[in-house]
XYZ file of C-alpha atoms in Angstrom:
661
model
C -11.786 27.887 -34.069
C -9.277 25.116 -33.692
C -9.271 23.322 -30.313
C -6.030 21.926 -28.972
C -5.852 18.147 -28.458
C -6.074 17.533 -24.700
C -3.649 14.585 -25.013
C -0.860 17.120 -25.414
C -1.351 18.116 -21.798
C -1.552 14.577 -20.448
C 1.625 12.953 -21.652
C 0.094 10.932 -24.500
C 1.119 12.606 -27.745
C 0.916 9.491 -29.904
C -1.211 9.627 -32.980
C -3.228 6.595 -34.056
C -1.672 4.730 -36.930
C 1.709 6.407 -36.575
C 4.838 4.586 -35.456
C 6.281 7.825 -34.218
C 5.764 8.772 -30.568
C 4.843 12.270 -31.728
C 2.742 13.411 -34.652
C 4.390 15.216 -37.548
C 2.730 18.478 -36.504
C 4.303 18.135 -33.079
C 7.917 17.703 -34.197
C 10.315 20.449 -33.237
C 11.535 22.953 -35.767
C 15.298 23.414 -35.782
C 15.140 27.192 -35.371
C 13.003 27.282 -32.281
C 11.203 25.186 -29.733
C 7.479 25.038 -30.385
C 5.332 24.794 -27.297
C 1.668 25.066 -26.552
C 1.539 28.339 -24.699
C -0.515 28.674 -21.567
C -0.351 32.442 -21.126
C -0.472 33.482 -17.469
C -2.032 36.616 -16.192
C -1.811 37.950 -12.658
C -4.720 39.042 -10.561
C -4.805 40.585 -7.159
C -7.379 41.208 -4.531
C -7.864 37.769 -2.998
C -8.818 37.697 0.652
C -5.262 37.262 1.844
C -3.961 40.056 -0.315
C -1.488 37.719 -2.049
C -0.867 37.610 -5.771
C -2.216 34.476 -7.427
C -0.965 33.289 -10.818
C -3.873 32.360 -13.058
C -3.472 30.934 -16.557
C -5.741 30.961 -19.545
C -5.366 28.890 -22.653
C -4.454 31.099 -25.580
C -6.795 30.366 -28.426
C -5.211 29.478 -31.724
C -7.002 29.285 -35.053
C -4.460 27.563 -37.278
C -1.269 25.583 -36.986
C 0.737 28.656 -38.027
C -0.658 30.653 -35.137
C 0.761 28.368 -32.409
C 2.959 30.645 -30.323
C 6.677 30.246 -30.906
C 8.893 31.058 -27.962
C 12.437 31.716 -29.192
C 15.260 30.104 -27.262
C 17.217 32.494 -25.079
C 20.978 32.747 -25.050
C 20.956 30.508 -21.991
C 19.476 27.637 -24.012
C 16.113 27.557 -22.236
C 12.682 29.005 -22.870
C 11.243 32.109 -21.293
C 9.925 31.611 -17.764
C 6.324 32.055 -18.940
C 4.729 30.772 -15.778
C 6.956 32.513 -13.282
C 8.157 29.246 -11.759
C 11.644 30.561 -11.141
C 10.572 33.945 -9.809
C 7.415 33.091 -7.872
C 7.509 32.968 -4.114
C 6.465 29.781 -2.322
C 3.055 31.136 -1.349
C 2.104 31.970 -4.928
C 0.320 29.579 -7.287
C 2.108 28.431 -10.451
C 0.924 26.346 -13.379
C 2.829 23.045 -13.217
C 1.684 21.556 -16.492
C 3.254 23.472 -19.333
C 4.376 20.799 -21.792
C 6.997 20.982 -24.516
C 5.337 18.664 -27.001
C 8.385 18.030 -29.170
C 10.980 17.468 -26.476
C 12.926 14.226 -26.205
C 12.963 14.916 -22.491
C 9.188 14.462 -22.513
C 9.472 11.297 -24.603
C 11.696 9.446 -22.127
C 9.275 10.374 -19.355
C 6.273 8.894 -21.164
C 5.851 5.327 -19.867
C 3.878 4.394 -23.004
C 6.770 5.243 -25.325
C 9.942 5.197 -23.241
C 12.492 2.553 -24.228
C 15.312 3.717 -21.973
C 18.708 2.652 -23.253
C 17.071 0.665 -26.081
C 16.526 3.798 -28.209
C 18.611 3.324 -31.357
C 21.141 5.837 -32.635
C 18.733 6.965 -35.371
C 15.886 7.367 -32.899
C 18.068 9.446 -30.609
C 18.874 11.802 -33.465
C 15.313 11.980 -34.779
C 13.634 12.590 -31.437
C 16.094 14.927 -29.729
C 17.445 12.396 -27.251
C 21.152 13.087 -27.765
C 22.783 13.745 -24.427
C 19.674 12.812 -22.471
C 20.800 9.167 -22.317
C 24.168 7.482 -21.800
C 25.788 6.554 -25.136
C 25.285 2.774 -24.892
C 22.428 1.116 -26.800
C 21.152 -2.176 -25.349
C 18.400 -4.624 -26.263
C 15.112 -5.062 -24.460
C 16.190 -8.613 -23.607
C 19.215 -7.288 -21.739
C 16.997 -4.772 -19.963
C 14.762 -7.635 -18.780
C 17.790 -9.537 -17.507
C 19.051 -6.461 -15.679
C 15.655 -5.743 -14.084
C 15.012 -9.278 -12.843
C 18.488 -9.368 -11.321
C 17.807 -6.037 -9.648
C 14.436 -7.131 -8.243
C 15.930 -10.339 -6.895
C 18.286 -8.272 -4.761
C 15.367 -7.148 -2.600
C 14.662 -9.442 0.333
C 11.338 -7.866 1.320
C 8.373 -8.616 -1.016
C 6.962 -5.087 -0.591
C 10.236 -3.649 -1.876
C 9.898 -5.824 -4.969
C 6.332 -4.578 -5.402
C 7.447 -0.941 -5.180
C 10.226 -1.599 -7.709
C 7.759 -3.173 -10.142
C 5.270 -0.307 -9.790
C 8.091 2.175 -10.331
C 9.063 0.352 -13.523
C 5.443 0.365 -14.725
C 5.376 4.142 -14.249
C 8.620 4.599 -16.223
C 8.639 1.992 -18.981
C 5.363 0.205 -19.626
C 6.541 -2.262 -22.252
C 9.556 -3.338 -20.217
C 7.302 -3.876 -17.186
C 5.004 -6.199 -19.115
C 7.783 -8.066 -20.884
C 9.461 -8.673 -17.529
C 6.184 -9.836 -15.956
C 5.336 -12.162 -18.853
C 8.766 -13.774 -19.008
C 8.990 -14.287 -15.231
C 5.301 -14.703 -14.468
C 5.560 -17.450 -11.845
C 8.167 -15.493 -9.908
C 6.559 -12.056 -10.206
C 2.840 -12.866 -10.019
C 2.973 -13.088 -6.192
C 4.776 -9.716 -6.230
C 2.363 -7.668 -8.347
C -0.688 -9.448 -6.988
C -1.605 -11.686 -4.068
C -0.154 -12.031 -1.515
C 2.115 -8.956 -1.724
C -0.601 -6.632 -3.017
C -2.407 -7.127 0.290
C 0.473 -5.597 2.228
C 0.807 -2.898 -0.433
C -2.845 -1.909 0.083
C -2.398 -1.798 3.854
C 0.534 0.591 3.396
C -0.678 2.305 0.227
C -0.633 5.806 1.701
C 2.988 5.411 2.790
C 4.240 4.062 -0.542
C 2.004 6.235 -2.766
C 4.071 8.291 -5.210
C 1.877 8.879 -8.257
C -1.728 8.022 -9.170
C -2.213 4.939 -11.330
C -5.976 5.178 -11.763
C -9.025 7.346 -11.129
C -10.144 8.184 -7.604
C -13.845 9.036 -7.623
C -15.068 10.216 -4.241
C -18.236 11.727 -2.843
C -16.685 15.104 -3.702
C -17.151 14.245 -7.379
C -20.859 13.475 -7.081
C -22.653 15.134 -9.995
C -19.392 15.421 -11.968
C -18.364 11.796 -12.572
C -18.690 12.005 -16.363
C -16.345 14.986 -16.302
C -13.909 13.056 -14.101
C -13.898 10.095 -16.510
C -13.016 12.500 -19.317
C -9.977 13.642 -17.350
C -8.437 10.230 -18.002
C -6.059 10.537 -20.984
C -7.256 7.413 -22.797
C -10.720 7.277 -24.346
C -10.786 3.808 -25.934
C -11.352 1.983 -22.655
C -12.395 -1.671 -22.856
C -11.992 -2.885 -19.252
C -12.616 -1.079 -15.963
C -11.787 -2.722 -12.636
C -13.529 -0.858 -9.837
C -13.505 -1.262 -6.051
C -14.869 0.674 -3.117
C -12.182 -0.823 -0.872
C -14.576 -2.228 1.719
C -13.434 -5.861 1.592
C -9.878 -6.021 0.294
C -8.847 -9.682 0.102
C -9.221 -10.988 3.662
C -7.980 -7.726 5.140
C -11.257 -5.831 5.478
C -12.037 -2.159 4.899
C -9.033 -0.324 3.448
C -10.896 2.571 1.818
C -8.927 4.386 -0.868
C -5.910 2.202 -0.153
C -7.761 -0.509 -2.053
C -6.553 1.047 -5.331
C -3.756 -1.509 -5.381
C -6.317 -4.164 -6.322
C -7.663 -2.598 -9.571
C -4.103 -1.636 -10.572
C -2.862 -5.184 -9.964
C -5.816 -6.849 -11.673
C -5.425 -4.738 -14.795
C -1.701 -5.422 -14.939
C -2.686 -9.087 -15.174
C -5.347 -8.351 -17.792
C -2.499 -7.081 -19.971
C 0.306 -9.480 -19.048
C -1.776 -12.666 -18.955
C -4.722 -11.846 -21.200
C -3.119 -9.517 -23.709
C -5.552 -6.613 -23.255
C -3.826 -3.373 -24.257
C -2.759 -1.323 -21.189
C -4.194 1.838 -22.763
C -7.605 0.092 -22.813
C -7.542 -0.557 -19.055
C -8.829 1.817 -16.377
C -8.417 1.224 -12.605
C -11.044 3.016 -10.484
C -11.551 3.413 -6.748
C -14.895 4.688 -5.496
C -14.162 6.493 -2.225
C -17.178 6.797 0.058
C -15.106 6.870 3.251
C -13.900 4.076 5.518
C -14.919 2.559 8.824
C -11.318 1.603 9.547
C -10.383 3.764 12.558
C -6.701 3.010 12.121
C -6.752 4.510 8.630
C -8.876 7.483 9.669
C -6.194 8.322 12.246
C -3.289 7.631 9.861
C -1.609 10.843 8.751
C -0.626 9.168 5.476
C -4.129 7.992 4.561
C -5.021 9.280 1.069
C -8.819 8.916 1.138
C -11.819 10.733 2.564
C -11.583 10.993 6.346
C -15.150 10.053 7.169
C -17.264 7.014 7.944
C -18.587 5.103 4.964
C -21.597 6.479 3.165
C -24.413 3.955 2.888
C -27.971 3.668 1.644
C -29.255 6.144 -0.907
C -26.121 8.304 -0.914
C -23.980 5.267 -1.789
C -26.437 3.923 -4.365
C -26.724 7.280 -6.140
C -22.948 7.643 -6.461
C -22.560 4.114 -7.870
C -25.462 4.622 -10.274
C -23.991 7.886 -11.525
C -20.693 6.072 -12.072
C -22.265 3.196 -13.997
C -24.344 5.597 -16.110
C -21.322 7.774 -16.890
C -19.217 4.742 -17.831
C -21.756 3.589 -20.384
C -22.227 7.111 -21.726
C -18.506 7.748 -22.080
C -17.225 4.340 -23.212
C -20.238 2.637 -24.773
C -22.203 -0.564 -24.384
C -19.283 -2.993 -24.676
C -16.969 -1.746 -21.930
C -16.437 -4.468 -19.317
C -16.886 -3.319 -15.710
C -15.354 -5.728 -13.221
C -16.487 -5.251 -9.622
C -13.712 -6.070 -7.200
C -13.614 -6.491 -3.407
C -16.999 -4.982 -2.578
C -18.538 -6.163 0.693
C -21.212 -8.865 0.457
C -24.120 -6.530 1.097
C -23.183 -4.437 -1.961
C -21.523 -6.997 -4.246
C -24.580 -9.158 -4.896
C -26.902 -6.170 -5.251
C -24.631 -4.375 -7.738
C -24.209 -7.489 -9.867
C -27.943 -8.154 -9.897
C -28.829 -4.519 -10.574
C -26.523 -3.961 -13.564
C -26.246 -7.446 -15.121
C -29.157 -6.717 -17.476
C -28.039 -3.231 -18.553
C -24.217 -3.374 -18.550
C -21.403 -5.784 -19.334
C -20.515 -6.526 -15.699
C -18.509 -9.231 -13.966
C -17.691 -9.770 -10.294
C -14.403 -11.591 -9.950
C -14.963 -12.468 -6.289
C -18.283 -14.141 -7.061
C -17.936 -15.340 -10.654
C -14.197 -15.460 -11.333
C -13.430 -17.390 -8.145
C -16.292 -19.761 -8.896
C -15.045 -20.433 -12.403
C -11.457 -21.151 -11.401
C -12.499 -23.423 -8.509
C -14.926 -25.344 -10.718
C -12.084 -25.834 -13.218
C -9.924 -27.322 -10.451
C -12.706 -29.675 -9.380
C -13.300 -30.821 -12.960
C -9.598 -31.548 -13.305
C -9.450 -33.289 -9.898
C -12.031 -35.810 -11.100
C -9.249 -37.436 -13.118
C -7.444 -38.154 -9.836
C -10.411 -39.239 -7.713
C -12.581 -40.673 -10.516
C -16.345 -40.410 -10.698
C -18.486 -37.505 -11.861
C -19.121 -34.164 -10.205
C -22.643 -35.226 -9.245
C -21.256 -38.115 -7.157
C -19.410 -35.766 -4.794
C -20.597 -33.993 -1.681
C -19.357 -30.466 -0.997
C -18.931 -28.617 2.289
C -17.948 -24.926 2.425
C -16.578 -22.950 5.327
C -17.656 -19.427 4.405
C -20.941 -18.332 2.856
C -20.089 -14.938 1.404
C -19.412 -13.843 -2.184
C -16.832 -16.500 -2.966
C -18.512 -19.409 -1.175
C -22.018 -18.913 -2.565
C -20.633 -18.035 -6.009
C -18.612 -21.253 -6.202
C -21.508 -23.301 -4.833
C -23.928 -21.949 -7.429
C -21.582 -22.576 -10.365
C -20.962 -26.156 -9.173
C -24.735 -26.654 -8.995
C -25.153 -25.210 -12.507
C -22.440 -27.493 -13.929
C -23.994 -30.583 -12.333
C -27.391 -29.484 -13.631
C -25.948 -29.143 -17.119
C -24.232 -32.566 -16.963
C -27.196 -34.479 -15.518
C -30.092 -32.478 -16.953
C -31.387 -32.093 -13.389
C -33.030 -28.923 -12.055
C -30.516 -26.738 -10.238
C -32.774 -26.746 -7.164
C -32.032 -30.477 -6.872
C -28.303 -30.264 -7.542
C -27.909 -27.732 -4.730
C -28.871 -30.391 -2.186
C -25.411 -31.999 -2.272
C -23.766 -28.669 -1.437
C -23.619 -27.503 2.200
C -22.338 -24.249 3.657
C -21.099 -23.299 7.124
C -21.019 -19.650 8.198
C -20.056 -17.991 11.487
C -23.200 -19.379 13.135
C -22.710 -22.964 11.985
C -24.230 -25.150 9.301
C -26.808 -23.338 7.158
C -30.027 -25.278 7.654
C -33.701 -24.671 6.985
C -34.484 -23.822 10.623
C -32.355 -20.679 10.180
C -34.140 -19.575 7.007
C -35.855 -16.496 8.438
C -32.600 -14.966 9.710
C -30.466 -15.657 6.624
C -29.284 -13.095 4.074
C -30.940 -13.593 0.686
C -27.860 -15.065 -1.014
C -27.581 -17.809 1.646
C -31.202 -18.985 1.494
C -30.795 -21.412 -1.477
C -28.342 -23.397 0.675
C -30.562 -23.886 3.718
C -31.249 -27.654 3.632
C -33.110 -29.915 6.032
C -30.710 -30.945 8.810
C -30.365 -30.548 12.531
C -28.321 -27.496 13.610
C -24.551 -28.020 13.778
C -22.297 -25.413 15.368
C -18.717 -26.577 14.735
C -17.001 -27.284 11.420
C -15.542 -30.606 12.578
C -19.018 -31.802 13.574
C -20.375 -30.698 10.196
C -17.630 -32.732 8.469
C -18.503 -35.821 10.500
C -22.222 -35.374 9.851
C -22.273 -34.340 6.169
C -19.336 -36.612 5.195
C -18.133 -34.414 2.324
C -15.667 -35.566 -0.320
C -14.678 -31.931 -0.978
C -13.922 -29.312 1.719
C -13.681 -25.710 0.503
C -12.566 -22.741 2.607
C -13.680 -19.216 1.690
C -14.007 -17.873 5.223
C -11.230 -15.272 5.191
C -10.152 -16.651 8.568
C -6.788 -18.390 8.856
C -6.121 -21.851 10.329
C -9.767 -22.894 10.554
C -9.057 -26.265 8.895
C -7.624 -27.700 12.092
C -5.844 -31.031 12.445
C -9.062 -32.586 13.720
C -10.998 -31.314 10.684
C -8.432 -32.535 8.141
C -8.065 -35.907 9.857
C -11.836 -36.304 9.775
C -11.773 -35.687 6.009
C -8.954 -38.227 5.616
C -10.759 -40.856 7.671
C -13.722 -41.008 5.270
C -12.060 -40.311 1.893
C -9.251 -42.153 0.154
C -8.247 -38.884 -1.512
C -9.920 -35.921 0.212
C -10.078 -32.726 -1.822
C -9.140 -29.780 0.408
C -9.253 -26.262 -1.041
C -8.060 -23.552 1.373
C -8.858 -20.534 -0.759
C -8.783 -17.480 1.526
C -6.254 -14.742 0.752
C -3.648 -13.582 1.557
C -1.418 -16.443 2.758
C -1.888 -15.554 6.426
C -5.652 -16.088 6.061
C -5.439 -19.503 4.398
C -7.561 -22.098 6.222
C -4.567 -24.445 6.384
C -1.122 -24.675 4.838
C -0.046 -27.153 2.195
C 2.259 -28.903 4.642
C -0.562 -29.268 7.170
C -2.910 -30.737 4.563
C -0.320 -33.279 3.462
C 0.957 -34.303 6.898
C -2.482 -34.459 8.554
C -3.754 -36.797 5.845
C -0.963 -39.231 6.708
C -2.425 -42.442 8.094
C -1.069 -45.608 9.633
C -2.176 -48.626 7.651
C -1.595 -52.165 9.006
C -0.061 -54.409 6.354
C -0.087 -58.175 7.004
C 2.689 -60.105 5.271
C 3.248 -63.854 5.505
C 6.932 -63.749 6.379
C 6.691 -65.741 9.627
C 6.725 -62.397 11.440
C 4.045 -60.163 12.845
C 2.333 -57.592 10.734
C 3.983 -54.195 10.335
C 2.810 -50.710 9.498
C 3.453 -48.523 6.454
C 3.055 -44.755 6.337
C 0.983 -43.095 3.623
C 1.368 -39.340 3.414
C -0.168 -36.662 1.280
C -3.363 -38.347 0.180
C -5.025 -34.950 0.069
C -5.556 -33.149 -3.211
C -4.733 -29.691 -1.911
C -5.112 -26.265 -3.426
C -4.858 -22.773 -1.935
C -5.769 -19.235 -2.885
C -2.280 -17.860 -2.258
C 0.924 -19.657 -3.260
C 2.680 -22.147 -0.992
C 6.136 -23.646 -1.646
C 6.558 -27.352 -2.485
C 6.576 -29.726 0.482
C 9.219 -32.473 0.726
C 8.559 -35.500 2.915
C 10.288 -38.908 2.971
C 12.078 -38.127 -0.284
C 8.950 -37.152 -2.193
C 8.049 -33.624 -3.287
C 4.426 -32.457 -3.176
C 3.416 -29.493 -5.317
C 0.461 -27.546 -3.933
C -1.728 -25.945 -6.563
C -3.076 -22.415 -6.484
C -6.678 -21.627 -7.422
C -5.700 -18.197 -8.653
C -8.379 -16.119 -10.370
C -5.655 -14.973 -12.755
C -6.193 -18.267 -14.582
C -9.687 -17.127 -15.556
C -10.430 -13.401 -15.644
C -7.752 -12.243 -18.160
C -8.813 -14.812 -20.767
C -12.482 -14.378 -19.897
C -12.211 -10.611 -20.412
C -10.315 -11.045 -23.678
C -13.053 -13.352 -24.954
C -15.726 -10.758 -24.172
C -13.747 -7.937 -25.782
C -12.748 -9.713 -28.982
C -16.337 -10.871 -29.619
C -17.923 -7.531 -28.720
C -20.110 -9.227 -26.108
C -22.737 -7.000 -24.502
C -23.808 -9.156 -21.507
C -22.219 -11.873 -19.341
C -24.063 -15.205 -19.181
C -23.466 -18.073 -16.708
C -22.781 -20.461 -19.600
C -19.710 -18.377 -20.442
C -18.344 -19.036 -16.941
C -18.937 -22.769 -17.367
C -17.170 -22.642 -20.740
C -14.187 -20.906 -19.134
C -14.002 -23.552 -16.378
C -14.132 -26.435 -18.829
C -11.501 -24.778 -21.024
C -9.101 -24.340 -18.100
C -9.625 -27.905 -16.854
C -8.815 -29.239 -20.324
C -5.385 -27.590 -20.208
C -4.142 -29.738 -17.290
C -1.749 -32.389 -18.644
C -0.855 -35.848 -17.361
C 2.505 -34.455 -16.267
C 0.634 -31.974 -14.067
C -1.547 -34.741 -12.616
C 1.555 -36.823 -11.837
C 2.709 -33.980 -9.607
C -0.671 -33.842 -7.887
C -1.584 -30.577 -9.610
C -5.103 -29.706 -10.743
C -4.096 -26.500 -12.550
C -1.566 -26.028 -15.358
C 1.650 -24.056 -14.721
C 1.518 -20.283 -15.148
C 4.404 -20.419 -17.608
C 1.798 -21.237 -20.290
C -0.718 -18.654 -19.130
C -0.981 -16.688 -22.378
C -1.783 -19.861 -24.319
C -4.257 -20.807 -21.592
C -5.871 -17.366 -21.749
C -6.197 -17.564 -25.539
C -7.883 -20.971 -25.209
C -10.306 -19.662 -22.570
C -11.006 -16.518 -24.622
C -11.862 -18.646 -27.650
C -14.305 -20.823 -25.695
C -15.948 -17.803 -24.037
C -16.279 -16.007 -27.375
C -17.704 -19.152 -29.016
C -20.359 -19.360 -26.287
C -21.147 -15.672 -26.748
C -21.685 -16.162 -30.482
C -23.813 -19.234 -29.748
C -26.004 -17.252 -27.332
C -26.352 -14.332 -29.738
C -24.619 -11.898 -27.383
C -21.619 -11.148 -29.613
C -21.678 -8.053 -31.818
C -18.365 -8.338 -33.659
C -19.369 -9.996 -36.906
C -18.675 -12.136 -38.776
C -17.392 -14.701 -36.265
C -13.709 -15.547 -36.924
C -13.129 -19.059 -38.253
C -10.387 -19.946 -35.756
C -11.206 -18.157 -32.509
C -8.105 -19.329 -30.673
C -5.736 -18.015 -33.344
C -7.777 -14.835 -33.479
C -7.444 -14.458 -29.703
C -3.673 -14.842 -29.959
C -3.561 -12.249 -32.733
C -5.496 -9.780 -30.545
C -3.008 -9.971 -27.682
C -0.885 -6.972 -26.789
C 2.826 -7.385 -27.411
C 5.241 -5.716 -24.970
C 8.096 -5.709 -27.492
C 9.453 -2.275 -28.370
C 8.281 -0.630 -31.579
C 10.661 1.213 -33.864
C 9.908 4.926 -34.045
C 9.905 6.761 -37.355
C 13.196 8.541 -37.976
């Protein structure tokens, strides 16, 4: 018995290896419209006494037996499912699909080209009359869309417009994002995505990923198979408990996996059909959301303990069973108490990566390596102080310690001693060891207790101050001035997202590191004072505009994870890597740091501009893949001779394809 391809029902009728959006067997015959028939039958006798429409899939044995429904004199097909005649309280089947209709084609985001369909394509694929007569280029479409998006004054409106475009015309969305990446990156990701997640229930129009809740426990493999694409290479998954610096947003956290995967494609060149956004919904402890009529998730307190662990384990097991050993699972915005445990639990059995712990660490280390060219000296000569000892803070600290260990051939236990962390209770010291969470214990050094950050700065005398606290404006004027008083060029990284949670602004960092320096000149007059502003090397997690002061423009950098994870993921995919190793993260950091030019340094930047991000991602991918081959973790053999060119050749192109006429 022949089984019908399920892709026909899910809006993905493309056939591998064909340049036509529909297979030859799916093309419409001139005499009649061929459809897959879902034959309804009525049953009665439910408890309410109402008639319920129930459909069964008619079995077909051969291509010739597919049911042909002749067109009526009115030009339409027979109302098989009773949609026009059913009353509002009756069930209807909403997913009958005409597989050869041009109307379906222009509603498939994977294949839709809008007004860029050529005359021949319109004739061949039954699009005549469904589009205005003009034919325009994709380049003109990009110009039109960017002009349209610029009309919106509110960032959330721009976000909604971009998500709408992604749902209508995938290739145009990515071409627009790639060509205007610096302008649109803050729209599709941080900081705007934070507001989008807070209001996700209100702006939700259509699902963009898989929602797996406690209701699906025991059926997760079946749920994964409901997704129309089977060749998945990257999954970004969140449980919504710690979205950026905004806290528990439950199912509204879906905006994060969607946004991350859009960047995997735009910046790293991973095919969109190979990307799967997932939200694990175990409830939320956010009372505001639980009382919000527009909330789209489970209305219950968060599941914890064994119930939570069993659901996550079923998910991870099903992912490996359905997609294989080499699918990359990126954990995103899990709370500390789950993030570290999940990474430790599955690192030896799955290809897993936590962007908050490992991606943030890699991008920050890259910035520090680049900053050494401005402050001189080696990494081991610096002293680091963190405000925040969660996923990001401890992850960055550990990768810095590993890099110093690698450079100096010193045990990592020793290199940790120059790295100090402050949490909500003050400086982490050995006298607090018994009360510390396990991931903080490596950073408990011998020192007297210190409660306030400014006192920790004065006592530790760091050359680098890093904020990962998730609490805004904690780098006060007193703190920044203390850093400036003991360092010629203090490195200040205010990394918390979104912008409102940044530890200090770029302008504050530059103005508060202004000092009055007495300058004695033998001109028969008294000494006078000169002003020196902006000695700080500043970087933030969310973007800040340039700061102009006394005729000079200062360009604050952004330690955006988007520099690392798209290229890192591409490197894993193209090499067929089966496990993530710390040395791969170090390789990614060193690769990114090497891309900063003298022109960038002259502007005070420690990261390259995003305009070159695809070249940067290809370079990172090559270095990550090379390390994977070196460690024996790559399975795609033989190793390509030029990994960087190979990475570029693997990248998805958003340019329109010509369909077979």
